[in-house]
Amino acid sequence: MLTSLLLPLALATTGAARSLGCGREIPSKFPSAGKSAILHLPGTDREYRLYIPLTYDKNQPTPLYFSFHGATRDMNEEEELSQFSNPFFNKDGIAVYPNSKNGYWLSNPSANISLPNDLDFTNDLLTHMENLLCIDSSRVYSAGKSNGGGFTAVVACNATVGSRFAAFASVSGAYYDTDNIPGVGPCKPAKRKEGYPFIEFHGTGDTTAPIDGNTNSNPKLPVIDFLEGWAERNGCVKNAKWARNETVMEDPLLRHASWDCAGKRGIVQHYRESGNGHCWPSTVGNDDYEEHPLQCPAGKSAFNATEYIFEFFRDYRLRL
C-alpha cells in the first residue's frame, strides 16, 4: 500500500516545478556534483545509486531520471549500461538507479514470490529526492532494461506513482500481463491531459524477451500488444495501428513506428532493430556487449538508445 503523500510544489516563473529541496546544500552523505555513490533510503533496507551532474545548482530545478536494472542485475550495472550518468547524453539531470530487493522487480514471477514493495520504494525514493535536492517535479522520468523496462510499465500503470512521472522508456522490456501481477493489480493509470508518453526499443533477435512474446511457464506479451495497450490508454481506439512506420536506416535495418492518440502526436513510439538481441543499443558498446555477448549477436548498434530516450523525454513535462 502506498504511504507517501504528494508534496506541494511551487511553480517557478520558468514553468519549472520547484521541489522542497531547492535552496538546500547537497546533503553530506550524497555524492558531490559530477559524481555518483551508493546510498540507503532512510527507514528502509533499500539501496540506490545516485548521480548528481557537475552543472547542479541548488537554486535551479533539475530534471530527475530513474533507471531500473534488469533481472539478476543491479544498480551499478544499470548505471554502466544505460549511461544516464554520462554528460554526453545527460548534460544537466540527476540520475537515480534503484536496487531491487532480490534481483527482480515486481512483474517478474521471481519477484512475486516475496512481493517486494517496489512501488512504495519508488514513490518514497522520489519524495526523498524532491525533499533533499532541487528537482523540477514536472520533469521526472522512468526508464529500464528488460525486467526493469517491464517494471517501468508497472510504475506507469499505478495511479499514485505513475502520475508523478512525465514520460517512460523501456529497452528490451519483459512485459508480463500487467492486469494479473500479484501485489500490483490491473493497469489503471490516473487520467491526465498530457497522457502517458512511452517509448520502447526491441531487437528482432531477442530470445530472452521475444519481440513476438512467448507462452512458456513465464509468458510474456508480444511487444505490439504492449504498445497498442499504451496507445489505447493514451486515447487511441483499442488495437489502434501506428500512424507512421518508417525506416530510420537500412543496414542494419532500424524501423520506427509511432502512434498519435487524442491529438497527441507520437505519444507512443517504438524502435525495432533487426538482427540484434536482448541488448541496450549503443554505438560504442556497453556492459551488455562486453559481459553478455551472446545476447547481442549483431554486436554494437548503429544508434544509441540513450540518446533517443533523452530526446523523447525532453518533449514532455507534467502540468502541475
PDB file of C-alpha atoms in Angstrom:
ATOM      1  CA  MET A   1       0.000   0.000   0.000  1.00  0.00           C
ATOM      2  CA  LEU A   2       1.395   3.391  -0.975  1.00  0.00           C
ATOM      3  CA  THR A   3       2.025   5.541   2.058  1.00  0.00           C
ATOM      4  CA  SER A   4       3.783   8.645   0.712  1.00  0.00           C
ATOM      5  CA  LEU A   5       1.848  11.840   0.160  1.00  0.00           C
ATOM      6  CA  LEU A   6       2.424  14.074  -2.832  1.00  0.00           C
ATOM      7  CA  LEU A   7       4.027  17.254  -1.571  1.00  0.00           C
ATOM      8  CA  PRO A   8       3.011  20.791  -2.545  1.00  0.00           C
ATOM      9  CA  LEU A   9       5.087  22.351  -5.288  1.00  0.00           C
ATOM     10  CA  ALA A  10       5.815  25.958  -6.165  1.00  0.00           C
ATOM     11  CA  LEU A  11       5.826  26.874  -9.849  1.00  0.00           C
ATOM     12  CA  ALA A  12       8.789  28.992 -10.880  1.00  0.00           C
ATOM     13  CA  THR A  13       8.455  31.753 -13.423  1.00  0.00           C
ATOM     14  CA  THR A  14      10.232  29.486 -15.917  1.00  0.00           C
ATOM     15  CA  GLY A  15       7.441  26.925 -15.639  1.00  0.00           C
ATOM     16  CA  ALA A  16       9.610  24.529 -13.655  1.00  0.00           C
ATOM     17  CA  ALA A  17       8.071  22.956 -10.563  1.00  0.00           C
ATOM     18  CA  ARG A  18      10.471  23.607  -7.684  1.00  0.00           C
ATOM     19  CA  SER A  19      10.700  20.816  -5.121  1.00  0.00           C
ATOM     20  CA  LEU A  20      11.149  21.366  -1.391  1.00  0.00           C
ATOM     21  CA  GLY A  21      14.885  20.666  -1.741  1.00  0.00           C
ATOM     22  CA  CYS A  22      15.526  23.827  -3.726  1.00  0.00           C
ATOM     23  CA  GLY A  23      17.845  26.217  -1.896  1.00  0.00           C
ATOM     24  CA  ARG A  24      19.411  23.462   0.214  1.00  0.00           C
ATOM     25  CA  GLU A  25      23.032  22.373   0.071  1.00  0.00           C
ATOM     26  CA  ILE A  26      23.725  18.853  -1.200  1.00  0.00           C
ATOM     27  CA  PRO A  27      23.494  16.560   1.878  1.00  0.00           C
ATOM     28  CA  SER A  28      26.907  15.458   3.156  1.00  0.00           C
ATOM     29  CA  LYS A  29      26.125  11.779   2.556  1.00  0.00           C
ATOM     30  CA  PHE A  30      25.236  12.433  -1.085  1.00  0.00           C
ATOM     31  CA  PRO A  31      27.865  12.408  -3.839  1.00  0.00           C
ATOM     32  CA  SER A  32      29.354  15.744  -4.800  1.00  0.00           C
ATOM     33  CA  ALA A  33      28.410  17.283  -8.137  1.00  0.00           C
ATOM     34  CA  GLY A  34      29.835  15.295 -11.046  1.00  0.00           C
ATOM     35  CA  LYS A  35      29.966  12.001  -9.139  1.00  0.00           C
ATOM     36  CA  SER A  36      27.756   9.069  -8.095  1.00  0.00           C
ATOM     37  CA  ALA A  37      27.523   6.957  -4.948  1.00  0.00           C
ATOM     38  CA  ILE A  38      25.554   4.123  -3.320  1.00  0.00           C
ATOM     39  CA  LEU A  39      23.055   5.208  -0.654  1.00  0.00           C
ATOM     40  CA  HIS A  40      20.290   3.745   1.535  1.00  0.00           C
ATOM     41  CA  LEU A  41      16.755   5.110   1.625  1.00  0.00           C
ATOM     42  CA  PRO A  42      16.275   6.160   5.292  1.00  0.00           C
ATOM     43  CA  GLY A  43      13.975   3.946   7.328  1.00  0.00           C
ATOM     44  CA  THR A  44      14.239   1.056   4.863  1.00  0.00           C
ATOM     45  CA  ASP A  45      16.650  -1.680   3.831  1.00  0.00           C
ATOM     46  CA  ARG A  46      16.595  -0.485   0.215  1.00  0.00           C
ATOM     47  CA  GLU A  47      19.605   0.778  -1.722  1.00  0.00           C
ATOM     48  CA  TYR A  48      20.005   3.068  -4.707  1.00  0.00           C
ATOM     49  CA  ARG A  49      22.799   4.711  -6.645  1.00  0.00           C
ATOM     50  CA  LEU A  50      22.668   8.474  -7.139  1.00  0.00           C
ATOM     51  CA  TYR A  51      24.396  10.661  -9.736  1.00  0.00           C
ATOM     52  CA  ILE A  52      24.435  14.456  -9.445  1.00  0.00           C
ATOM     53  CA  PRO A  53      25.617  16.351 -12.539  1.00  0.00           C
ATOM     54  CA  LEU A  54      28.567  18.732 -12.432  1.00  0.00           C
ATOM     55  CA  THR A  55      26.191  21.517 -13.502  1.00  0.00           C
ATOM     56  CA  TYR A  56      23.912  21.078 -10.458  1.00  0.00           C
ATOM     57  CA  ASP A  57      22.698  24.339  -8.913  1.00  0.00           C
ATOM     58  CA  LYS A  58      20.785  24.196  -5.620  1.00  0.00           C
ATOM     59  CA  ASN A  59      18.567  27.044  -6.823  1.00  0.00           C
ATOM     60  CA  GLN A  60      17.852  25.696 -10.307  1.00  0.00           C
ATOM     61  CA  PRO A  61      15.141  22.980 -10.629  1.00  0.00           C
ATOM     62  CA  THR A  62      16.772  19.942 -12.211  1.00  0.00           C
ATOM     63  CA  PRO A  63      15.255  17.021 -14.177  1.00  0.00           C
ATOM     64  CA  LEU A  64      15.369  13.615 -12.485  1.00  0.00           C
ATOM     65  CA  TYR A  65      15.801  10.297 -14.324  1.00  0.00           C
ATOM     66  CA  PHE A  66      15.102   6.871 -12.815  1.00  0.00           C
ATOM     67  CA  SER A  67      16.833   3.882 -14.441  1.00  0.00           C
ATOM     68  CA  PHE A  68      15.769   0.354 -13.382  1.00  0.00           C
ATOM     69  CA  HIS A  69      18.091  -2.627 -13.869  1.00  0.00           C
ATOM     70  CA  GLY A  70      17.204  -5.966 -15.457  1.00  0.00           C
ATOM     71  CA  ALA A  71      16.593  -9.291 -13.717  1.00  0.00           C
ATOM     72  CA  THR A  72      19.588 -10.616 -11.750  1.00  0.00           C
ATOM     73  CA  ARG A  73      21.465  -7.355 -12.422  1.00  0.00           C
ATOM     74  CA  ASP A  74      21.949  -4.420 -10.042  1.00  0.00           C
ATOM     75  CA  MET A  75      22.090  -0.630  -9.767  1.00  0.00           C
ATOM     76  CA  ASN A  76      25.835  -0.444 -10.512  1.00  0.00           C
ATOM     77  CA  GLU A  77      25.496  -2.402 -13.729  1.00  0.00           C
ATOM     78  CA  GLU A  78      22.495  -0.303 -14.754  1.00  0.00           C
ATOM     79  CA  GLU A  79      24.490   2.912 -14.440  1.00  0.00           C
ATOM     80  CA  GLU A  80      27.155   1.469 -16.727  1.00  0.00           C
ATOM     81  CA  LEU A  81      24.558   0.069 -19.121  1.00  0.00           C
ATOM     82  CA  SER A  82      22.122   2.951 -19.530  1.00  0.00           C
ATOM     83  CA  GLN A  83      24.782   5.694 -19.441  1.00  0.00           C
ATOM     84  CA  PHE A  84      22.332   8.050 -17.711  1.00  0.00           C
ATOM     85  CA  SER A  85      25.303   9.437 -15.751  1.00  0.00           C
ATOM     86  CA  ASN A  86      27.214  10.222 -18.936  1.00  0.00           C
ATOM     87  CA  PRO A  87      27.249  14.008 -19.608  1.00  0.00           C
ATOM     88  CA  PHE A  88      27.375  13.261 -23.341  1.00  0.00           C
ATOM     89  CA  PHE A  89      23.737  12.098 -23.093  1.00  0.00           C
ATOM     90  CA  ASN A  90      22.603  13.691 -19.826  1.00  0.00           C
ATOM     91  CA  LYS A  91      24.040  17.177 -19.601  1.00  0.00           C
ATOM     92  CA  ASP A  92      22.198  18.534 -16.585  1.00  0.00           C
ATOM     93  CA  GLY A  93      19.926  15.921 -14.991  1.00  0.00           C
ATOM     94  CA  ILE A  94      20.118  13.919 -11.775  1.00  0.00           C
ATOM     95  CA  ALA A  95      20.048  10.140 -12.274  1.00  0.00           C
ATOM     96  CA  VAL A  96      18.953   7.578  -9.712  1.00  0.00           C
ATOM     97  CA  TYR A  97      19.420   3.824 -10.070  1.00  0.00           C
ATOM     98  CA  PRO A  98      17.181   1.942  -7.608  1.00  0.00           C
ATOM     99  CA  ASN A  99      18.268  -1.522  -6.499  1.00  0.00           C
ATOM    100  CA  SER A 100      15.732  -4.344  -6.408  1.00  0.00           C
ATOM    101  CA  LYS A 101      15.127  -6.329  -3.250  1.00  0.00           C
ATOM    102  CA  ASN A 102      16.117  -9.762  -4.562  1.00  0.00           C
ATOM    103  CA  GLY A 103      17.389  -9.197  -8.097  1.00  0.00           C
ATOM    104  CA  TYR A 104      13.892  -8.883  -9.587  1.00  0.00           C
ATOM    105  CA  TRP A 105      11.277  -6.155  -9.918  1.00  0.00           C
ATOM    106  CA  LEU A 106       7.544  -6.650  -9.490  1.00  0.00           C
ATOM    107  CA  SER A 107       6.012  -8.162 -12.632  1.00  0.00           C
ATOM    108  CA  ASN A 108       8.740 -10.797 -12.859  1.00  0.00           C
ATOM    109  CA  PRO A 109       7.354 -14.052 -11.361  1.00  0.00           C
ATOM    110  CA  SER A 110      10.569 -14.498  -9.364  1.00  0.00           C
ATOM    111  CA  ALA A 111       9.831 -11.215  -7.558  1.00  0.00           C
ATOM    112  CA  ASN A 112       6.215 -12.178  -6.982  1.00  0.00           C
ATOM    113  CA  ILE A 113       7.314 -14.932  -4.609  1.00  0.00           C
ATOM    114  CA  SER A 114       8.368 -12.405  -1.971  1.00  0.00           C
ATOM    115  CA  LEU A 115       6.261  -9.463  -3.217  1.00  0.00           C
ATOM    116  CA  PRO A 116       8.840  -6.734  -2.545  1.00  0.00           C
ATOM    117  CA  ASN A 117       7.186  -3.361  -2.041  1.00  0.00           C
ATOM    118  CA  ASP A 118       8.748  -1.872  -5.173  1.00  0.00           C
ATOM    119  CA  LEU A 119       6.007   0.668  -5.874  1.00  0.00           C
ATOM    120  CA  ASP A 120       6.233   2.140  -2.371  1.00  0.00           C
ATOM    121  CA  PHE A 121      10.016   2.130  -2.676  1.00  0.00           C
ATOM    122  CA  THR A 122       9.872   4.070  -5.952  1.00  0.00           C
ATOM    123  CA  ASN A 123       7.338   6.533  -4.602  1.00  0.00           C
ATOM    124  CA  ASP A 124       9.255   7.100  -1.366  1.00  0.00           C
ATOM    125  CA  LEU A 125      12.583   7.419  -3.176  1.00  0.00           C
ATOM    126  CA  LEU A 126      11.138  10.093  -5.458  1.00  0.00           C
ATOM    127  CA  THR A 127       9.795  12.006  -2.439  1.00  0.00           C
ATOM    128  CA  HIS A 128      13.211  11.673  -0.747  1.00  0.00           C
ATOM    129  CA  MET A 129      14.937  13.164  -3.808  1.00  0.00           C
ATOM    130  CA  GLU A 130      12.454  16.034  -4.006  1.00  0.00           C
ATOM    131  CA  ASN A 131      12.890  16.825  -0.301  1.00  0.00           C
ATOM    132  CA  LEU A 132      16.690  16.996  -0.375  1.00  0.00           C
ATOM    133  CA  LEU A 133      17.622  18.159  -3.877  1.00  0.00           C
ATOM    134  CA  CYS A 134      16.326  20.876  -6.193  1.00  0.00           C
ATOM    135  CA  ILE A 135      14.180  18.762  -8.523  1.00  0.00           C
ATOM    136  CA  ASP A 136      11.947  20.012 -11.309  1.00  0.00           C
ATOM    137  CA  SER A 137       8.965  17.865 -10.352  1.00  0.00           C
ATOM    138  CA  SER A 138       7.379  18.438 -13.751  1.00  0.00           C
ATOM    139  CA  ARG A 139      10.379  16.686 -15.359  1.00  0.00           C
ATOM    140  CA  VAL A 140      10.727  13.294 -13.638  1.00  0.00           C
ATOM    141  CA  TYR A 141      11.177  10.294 -15.946  1.00  0.00           C
ATOM    142  CA  SER A 142      11.424   6.496 -15.723  1.00  0.00           C
ATOM    143  CA  ALA A 143      13.349   4.035 -17.886  1.00  0.00           C
ATOM    144  CA  GLY A 144      14.582   0.467 -17.561  1.00  0.00           C
ATOM    145  CA  LYS A 145      16.077  -2.571 -19.255  1.00  0.00           C
ATOM    146  CA  SER A 146      14.371  -5.996 -19.526  1.00  0.00           C
ATOM    147  CA  ASN A 147      12.613  -6.659 -16.177  1.00  0.00           C
ATOM    148  CA  GLY A 148      13.376  -3.013 -15.327  1.00  0.00           C
ATOM    149  CA  GLY A 149      11.630  -1.961 -18.539  1.00  0.00           C
ATOM    150  CA  GLY A 150       8.637  -4.078 -17.596  1.00  0.00           C
ATOM    151  CA  PHE A 151       8.647  -2.541 -14.129  1.00  0.00           C
ATOM    152  CA  THR A 152       8.686   0.932 -15.685  1.00  0.00           C
ATOM    153  CA  ALA A 153       5.341  -0.027 -17.227  1.00  0.00           C
ATOM    154  CA  VAL A 154       4.115  -1.216 -13.815  1.00  0.00           C
ATOM    155  CA  VAL A 155       5.047   2.214 -12.415  1.00  0.00           C
ATOM    156  CA  ALA A 156       3.156   3.921 -15.248  1.00  0.00           C
ATOM    157  CA  CYS A 157       0.133   1.700 -14.583  1.00  0.00           C
ATOM    158  CA  ASN A 158      -0.092   2.771 -10.940  1.00  0.00           C
ATOM    159  CA  ALA A 159      -2.312   5.813 -10.436  1.00  0.00           C
ATOM    160  CA  THR A 160      -0.274   7.099  -7.479  1.00  0.00           C
ATOM    161  CA  VAL A 161       3.331   6.550  -8.522  1.00  0.00           C
ATOM    162  CA  GLY A 162       2.901   6.794 -12.289  1.00  0.00           C
ATOM    163  CA  SER A 163       1.161  10.149 -12.060  1.00  0.00           C
ATOM    164  CA  ARG A 164       4.428  11.665 -10.762  1.00  0.00           C
ATOM    165  CA  PHE A 165       6.430  10.746 -13.884  1.00  0.00           C
ATOM    166  CA  ALA A 166       6.250  12.758 -17.107  1.00  0.00           C
ATOM    167  CA  ALA A 167       7.300  10.021 -19.566  1.00  0.00           C
ATOM    168  CA  PHE A 168       8.565   6.449 -19.733  1.00  0.00           C
ATOM    169  CA  ALA A 169      11.080   4.372 -21.707  1.00  0.00           C
ATOM    170  CA  SER A 170      11.756   0.651 -21.954  1.00  0.00           C
ATOM    171  CA  VAL A 171      14.658  -1.177 -23.628  1.00  0.00           C
ATOM    172  CA  SER A 172      14.270  -4.884 -24.436  1.00  0.00           C
ATOM    173  CA  GLY A 173      11.403  -4.946 -21.978  1.00  0.00           C
ATOM    174  CA  ALA A 174       9.984  -8.139 -20.484  1.00  0.00           C
ATOM    175  CA  TYR A 175       6.234  -7.481 -20.448  1.00  0.00           C
ATOM    176  CA  TYR A 176       4.175  -9.805 -18.314  1.00  0.00           C
ATOM    177  CA  ASP A 177       0.396  -9.493 -18.079  1.00  0.00           C
ATOM    178  CA  THR A 178       0.111  -6.175 -16.199  1.00  0.00           C
ATOM    179  CA  ASP A 179      -3.520  -6.917 -15.328  1.00  0.00           C
ATOM    180  CA  ASN A 180      -2.611 -10.064 -13.398  1.00  0.00           C
ATOM    181  CA  ILE A 181       0.506  -9.310 -11.345  1.00  0.00           C
ATOM    182  CA  PRO A 182       0.304 -10.402  -7.684  1.00  0.00           C
ATOM    183  CA  GLY A 183       0.566  -7.414  -5.370  1.00  0.00           C
ATOM    184  CA  VAL A 184       0.077  -4.907  -8.191  1.00  0.00           C
ATOM    185  CA  GLY A 185      -3.456  -5.123  -9.556  1.00  0.00           C
ATOM    186  CA  PRO A 186      -4.764  -4.146 -13.001  1.00  0.00           C
ATOM    187  CA  CYS A 187      -3.214  -1.393 -15.102  1.00  0.00           C
ATOM    188  CA  LYS A 188      -5.166   1.749 -14.191  1.00  0.00           C
ATOM    189  CA  PRO A 189      -3.081   4.896 -14.615  1.00  0.00           C
ATOM    190  CA  ALA A 190      -4.521   8.154 -13.351  1.00  0.00           C
ATOM    191  CA  LYS A 191      -6.170  10.238 -16.050  1.00  0.00           C
ATOM    192  CA  ARG A 192      -4.266  13.357 -17.046  1.00  0.00           C
ATOM    193  CA  LYS A 193      -4.266  15.733 -20.015  1.00  0.00           C
ATOM    194  CA  GLU A 194      -0.696  15.026 -21.114  1.00  0.00           C
ATOM    195  CA  GLY A 195      -1.280  11.270 -21.194  1.00  0.00           C
ATOM    196  CA  TYR A 196       1.474   8.711 -20.618  1.00  0.00           C
ATOM    197  CA  PRO A 197       4.232   9.116 -23.233  1.00  0.00           C
ATOM    198  CA  PHE A 198       6.013   5.794 -23.794  1.00  0.00           C
ATOM    199  CA  ILE A 199       8.997   4.889 -25.983  1.00  0.00           C
ATOM    200  CA  GLU A 200      10.097   1.258 -26.476  1.00  0.00           C
ATOM    201  CA  PHE A 201      13.161  -0.389 -28.098  1.00  0.00           C
ATOM    202  CA  HIS A 202      13.438  -4.033 -29.122  1.00  0.00           C
ATOM    203  CA  GLY A 203      15.679  -6.280 -31.188  1.00  0.00           C
ATOM    204  CA  THR A 204      14.084  -8.819 -33.520  1.00  0.00           C
ATOM    205  CA  GLY A 205      16.617 -11.424 -32.362  1.00  0.00           C
ATOM    206  CA  ASP A 206      15.752 -11.131 -28.669  1.00  0.00           C
ATOM    207  CA  THR A 207      15.353 -14.634 -27.210  1.00  0.00           C
ATOM    208  CA  THR A 208      15.094 -13.534 -23.554  1.00  0.00           C
ATOM    209  CA  ALA A 209      12.066 -11.270 -24.077  1.00  0.00           C
ATOM    210  CA  PRO A 210      10.983 -12.243 -27.619  1.00  0.00           C
ATOM    211  CA  ILE A 211       9.505  -9.422 -29.656  1.00  0.00           C
ATOM    212  CA  ASP A 212       6.537 -11.667 -30.506  1.00  0.00           C
ATOM    213  CA  GLY A 213       6.134 -12.830 -26.903  1.00  0.00           C
ATOM    214  CA  ASN A 214       6.140 -16.423 -25.665  1.00  0.00           C
ATOM    215  CA  THR A 215       3.863 -18.904 -23.954  1.00  0.00           C
ATOM    216  CA  ASN A 216       6.274 -20.751 -21.664  1.00  0.00           C
ATOM    217  CA  SER A 217       5.943 -21.013 -17.872  1.00  0.00           C
ATOM    218  CA  ASN A 218       6.608 -17.256 -17.602  1.00  0.00           C
ATOM    219  CA  PRO A 219       4.631 -15.957 -20.609  1.00  0.00           C
ATOM    220  CA  LYS A 220       5.456 -12.510 -21.963  1.00  0.00           C
ATOM    221  CA  LEU A 221       3.263 -10.277 -24.089  1.00  0.00           C
ATOM    222  CA  PRO A 222       4.112  -9.563 -27.725  1.00  0.00           C
ATOM    223  CA  VAL A 223       5.598  -6.088 -27.959  1.00  0.00           C
ATOM    224  CA  ILE A 224       2.871  -4.971 -30.378  1.00  0.00           C
ATOM    225  CA  ASP A 225       0.211  -5.870 -27.787  1.00  0.00           C
ATOM    226  CA  PHE A 226       2.100  -3.899 -25.163  1.00  0.00           C
ATOM    227  CA  LEU A 227       2.375  -0.852 -27.448  1.00  0.00           C
ATOM    228  CA  GLU A 228      -1.241  -0.973 -28.556  1.00  0.00           C
ATOM    229  CA  GLY A 229      -2.237  -1.148 -24.887  1.00  0.00           C
ATOM    230  CA  TRP A 230      -0.438   2.103 -24.168  1.00  0.00           C
ATOM    231  CA  ALA A 231      -1.862   3.686 -27.305  1.00  0.00           C
ATOM    232  CA  GLU A 232      -5.352   2.812 -26.046  1.00  0.00           C
ATOM    233  CA  ARG A 233      -4.603   4.241 -22.587  1.00  0.00           C
ATOM    234  CA  ASN A 234      -3.499   7.442 -24.302  1.00  0.00           C
ATOM    235  CA  GLY A 235      -6.782   7.867 -26.144  1.00  0.00           C
ATOM    236  CA  CYS A 236      -6.481   5.698 -29.253  1.00  0.00           C
ATOM    237  CA  VAL A 237      -9.124   3.097 -30.012  1.00  0.00           C
ATOM    238  CA  LYS A 238      -8.436  -0.478 -28.981  1.00  0.00           C
ATOM    239  CA  ASN A 239      -5.818  -2.236 -31.148  1.00  0.00           C
ATOM    240  CA  ALA A 240      -5.079   1.023 -32.975  1.00  0.00           C
ATOM    241  CA  LYS A 241      -2.365   0.764 -35.619  1.00  0.00           C
ATOM    242  CA  TRP A 242       0.549   3.170 -35.768  1.00  0.00           C
ATOM    243  CA  ALA A 243       0.196   6.477 -37.582  1.00  0.00           C
ATOM    244  CA  ARG A 244       3.690   6.100 -39.046  1.00  0.00           C
ATOM    245  CA  ASN A 245       6.054   3.176 -39.610  1.00  0.00           C
ATOM    246  CA  GLU A 246       9.271   4.418 -41.170  1.00  0.00           C
ATOM    247  CA  THR A 247      12.751   3.140 -41.971  1.00  0.00           C
ATOM    248  CA  VAL A 248      15.377   5.053 -39.995  1.00  0.00           C
ATOM    249  CA  MET A 249      18.347   3.213 -41.501  1.00  0.00           C
ATOM    250  CA  GLU A 250      18.769   0.371 -43.966  1.00  0.00           C
ATOM    251  CA  ASP A 251      21.855  -1.531 -42.807  1.00  0.00           C
ATOM    252  CA  PRO A 252      21.339  -2.645 -40.148  1.00  0.00           C
ATOM    253  CA  LEU A 253      17.613  -2.206 -40.563  1.00  0.00           C
ATOM    254  CA  LEU A 254      16.023   0.070 -37.969  1.00  0.00           C
ATOM    255  CA  ARG A 255      12.294   0.788 -38.122  1.00  0.00           C
ATOM    256  CA  HIS A 256      10.404   3.444 -36.164  1.00  0.00           C
ATOM    257  CA  ALA A 257       6.641   3.275 -35.519  1.00  0.00           C
ATOM    258  CA  SER A 258       4.622   5.904 -33.673  1.00  0.00           C
ATOM    259  CA  TRP A 259       1.026   6.429 -32.584  1.00  0.00           C
ATOM    260  CA  ASP A 260      -0.995   9.653 -32.497  1.00  0.00           C
ATOM    261  CA  CYS A 261      -3.746   9.475 -29.887  1.00  0.00           C
ATOM    262  CA  ALA A 262      -6.323  12.079 -28.851  1.00  0.00           C
ATOM    263  CA  GLY A 263      -4.371  14.847 -30.572  1.00  0.00           C
ATOM    264  CA  LYS A 264      -1.048  13.795 -29.018  1.00  0.00           C
ATOM    265  CA  ARG A 265       1.419  13.185 -31.863  1.00  0.00           C
ATOM    266  CA  GLY A 266       3.917  10.378 -31.283  1.00  0.00           C
ATOM    267  CA  ILE A 267       2.699   9.768 -27.724  1.00  0.00           C
ATOM    268  CA  VAL A 268       3.734   6.090 -28.107  1.00  0.00           C
ATOM    269  CA  GLN A 269       6.873   5.186 -30.078  1.00  0.00           C
ATOM    270  CA  HIS A 270       8.748   2.017 -30.935  1.00  0.00           C
ATOM    271  CA  TYR A 271      12.185   1.307 -32.453  1.00  0.00           C
ATOM    272  CA  ARG A 272      12.695  -2.177 -33.912  1.00  0.00           C
ATOM    273  CA  GLU A 273      16.301  -3.201 -34.586  1.00  0.00           C
ATOM    274  CA  SER A 274      16.768  -6.151 -36.942  1.00  0.00           C
ATOM    275  CA  GLY A 275      19.310  -8.802 -36.048  1.00  0.00           C
ATOM    276  CA  ASN A 276      20.222  -7.726 -32.555  1.00  0.00           C
ATOM    277  CA  GLY A 277      19.017  -9.349 -29.376  1.00  0.00           C
ATOM    278  CA  HIS A 278      18.447  -8.615 -25.704  1.00  0.00           C
ATOM    279  CA  CYS A 279      20.683  -5.556 -25.512  1.00  0.00           C
ATOM    280  CA  TRP A 280      20.711  -1.822 -24.853  1.00  0.00           C
ATOM    281  CA  PRO A 281      21.565  -0.344 -28.287  1.00  0.00           C
ATOM    282  CA  SER A 282      24.856   1.546 -28.259  1.00  0.00           C
ATOM    283  CA  THR A 283      27.358   2.633 -30.915  1.00  0.00           C
ATOM    284  CA  VAL A 284      30.319   2.294 -28.566  1.00  0.00           C
ATOM    285  CA  GLY A 285      29.328  -0.825 -26.657  1.00  0.00           C
ATOM    286  CA  ASN A 286      28.389  -1.252 -23.012  1.00  0.00           C
ATOM    287  CA  ASP A 287      28.021  -3.917 -20.348  1.00  0.00           C
ATOM    288  CA  ASP A 288      25.550  -5.905 -22.494  1.00  0.00           C
ATOM    289  CA  TYR A 289      28.055  -6.286 -25.312  1.00  0.00           C
ATOM    290  CA  GLU A 290      31.056  -6.888 -23.062  1.00  0.00           C
ATOM    291  CA  GLU A 291      29.586  -9.233 -20.428  1.00  0.00           C
ATOM    292  CA  HIS A 292      26.690 -10.851 -22.339  1.00  0.00           C
ATOM    293  CA  PRO A 293      27.829 -11.010 -25.991  1.00  0.00           C
ATOM    294  CA  LEU A 294      25.554 -13.940 -26.873  1.00  0.00           C
ATOM    295  CA  GLN A 295      22.585 -11.676 -26.198  1.00  0.00           C
ATOM    296  CA  CYS A 296      23.867  -9.161 -28.745  1.00  0.00           C
ATOM    297  CA  PRO A 297      24.695 -11.255 -31.840  1.00  0.00           C
ATOM    298  CA  ALA A 298      24.919  -8.256 -34.194  1.00  0.00           C
ATOM    299  CA  GLY A 299      27.446  -6.507 -31.975  1.00  0.00           C
ATOM    300  CA  LYS A 300      27.378  -2.765 -31.437  1.00  0.00           C
ATOM    301  CA  SER A 301      24.329  -0.930 -32.728  1.00  0.00           C
ATOM    302  CA  ALA A 302      24.263   1.866 -35.278  1.00  0.00           C
ATOM    303  CA  PHE A 303      22.406   4.151 -32.849  1.00  0.00           C
ATOM    304  CA  ASN A 304      22.287   4.980 -29.148  1.00  0.00           C
ATOM    305  CA  ALA A 305      19.013   4.204 -27.408  1.00  0.00           C
ATOM    306  CA  THR A 306      20.025   6.544 -24.573  1.00  0.00           C
ATOM    307  CA  GLU A 307      20.286   9.479 -26.970  1.00  0.00           C
ATOM    308  CA  TYR A 308      16.836   8.721 -28.401  1.00  0.00           C
ATOM    309  CA  ILE A 309      15.374   8.369 -24.896  1.00  0.00           C
ATOM    310  CA  PHE A 310      16.617  11.751 -23.744  1.00  0.00           C
ATOM    311  CA  GLU A 311      15.361  13.395 -26.933  1.00  0.00           C
ATOM    312  CA  PHE A 312      11.931  11.830 -26.302  1.00  0.00           C
ATOM    313  CA  PHE A 313      11.881  12.869 -22.642  1.00  0.00           C
ATOM    314  CA  ARG A 314      12.699  16.493 -23.496  1.00  0.00           C
ATOM    315  CA  ASP A 315       9.343  16.823 -25.237  1.00  0.00           C
ATOM    316  CA  TYR A 316       7.311  16.055 -22.112  1.00  0.00           C
ATOM    317  CA  ARG A 317       6.644  17.594 -18.723  1.00  0.00           C
ATOM    318  CA  LEU A 318       3.802  17.345 -16.226  1.00  0.00           C
ATOM    319  CA  ARG A 319       1.226  20.076 -15.739  1.00  0.00           C
ATOM    320  CA  LEU A 320       1.420  20.704 -12.006  1.00  0.00           C
TER     321      LEU A 320
END
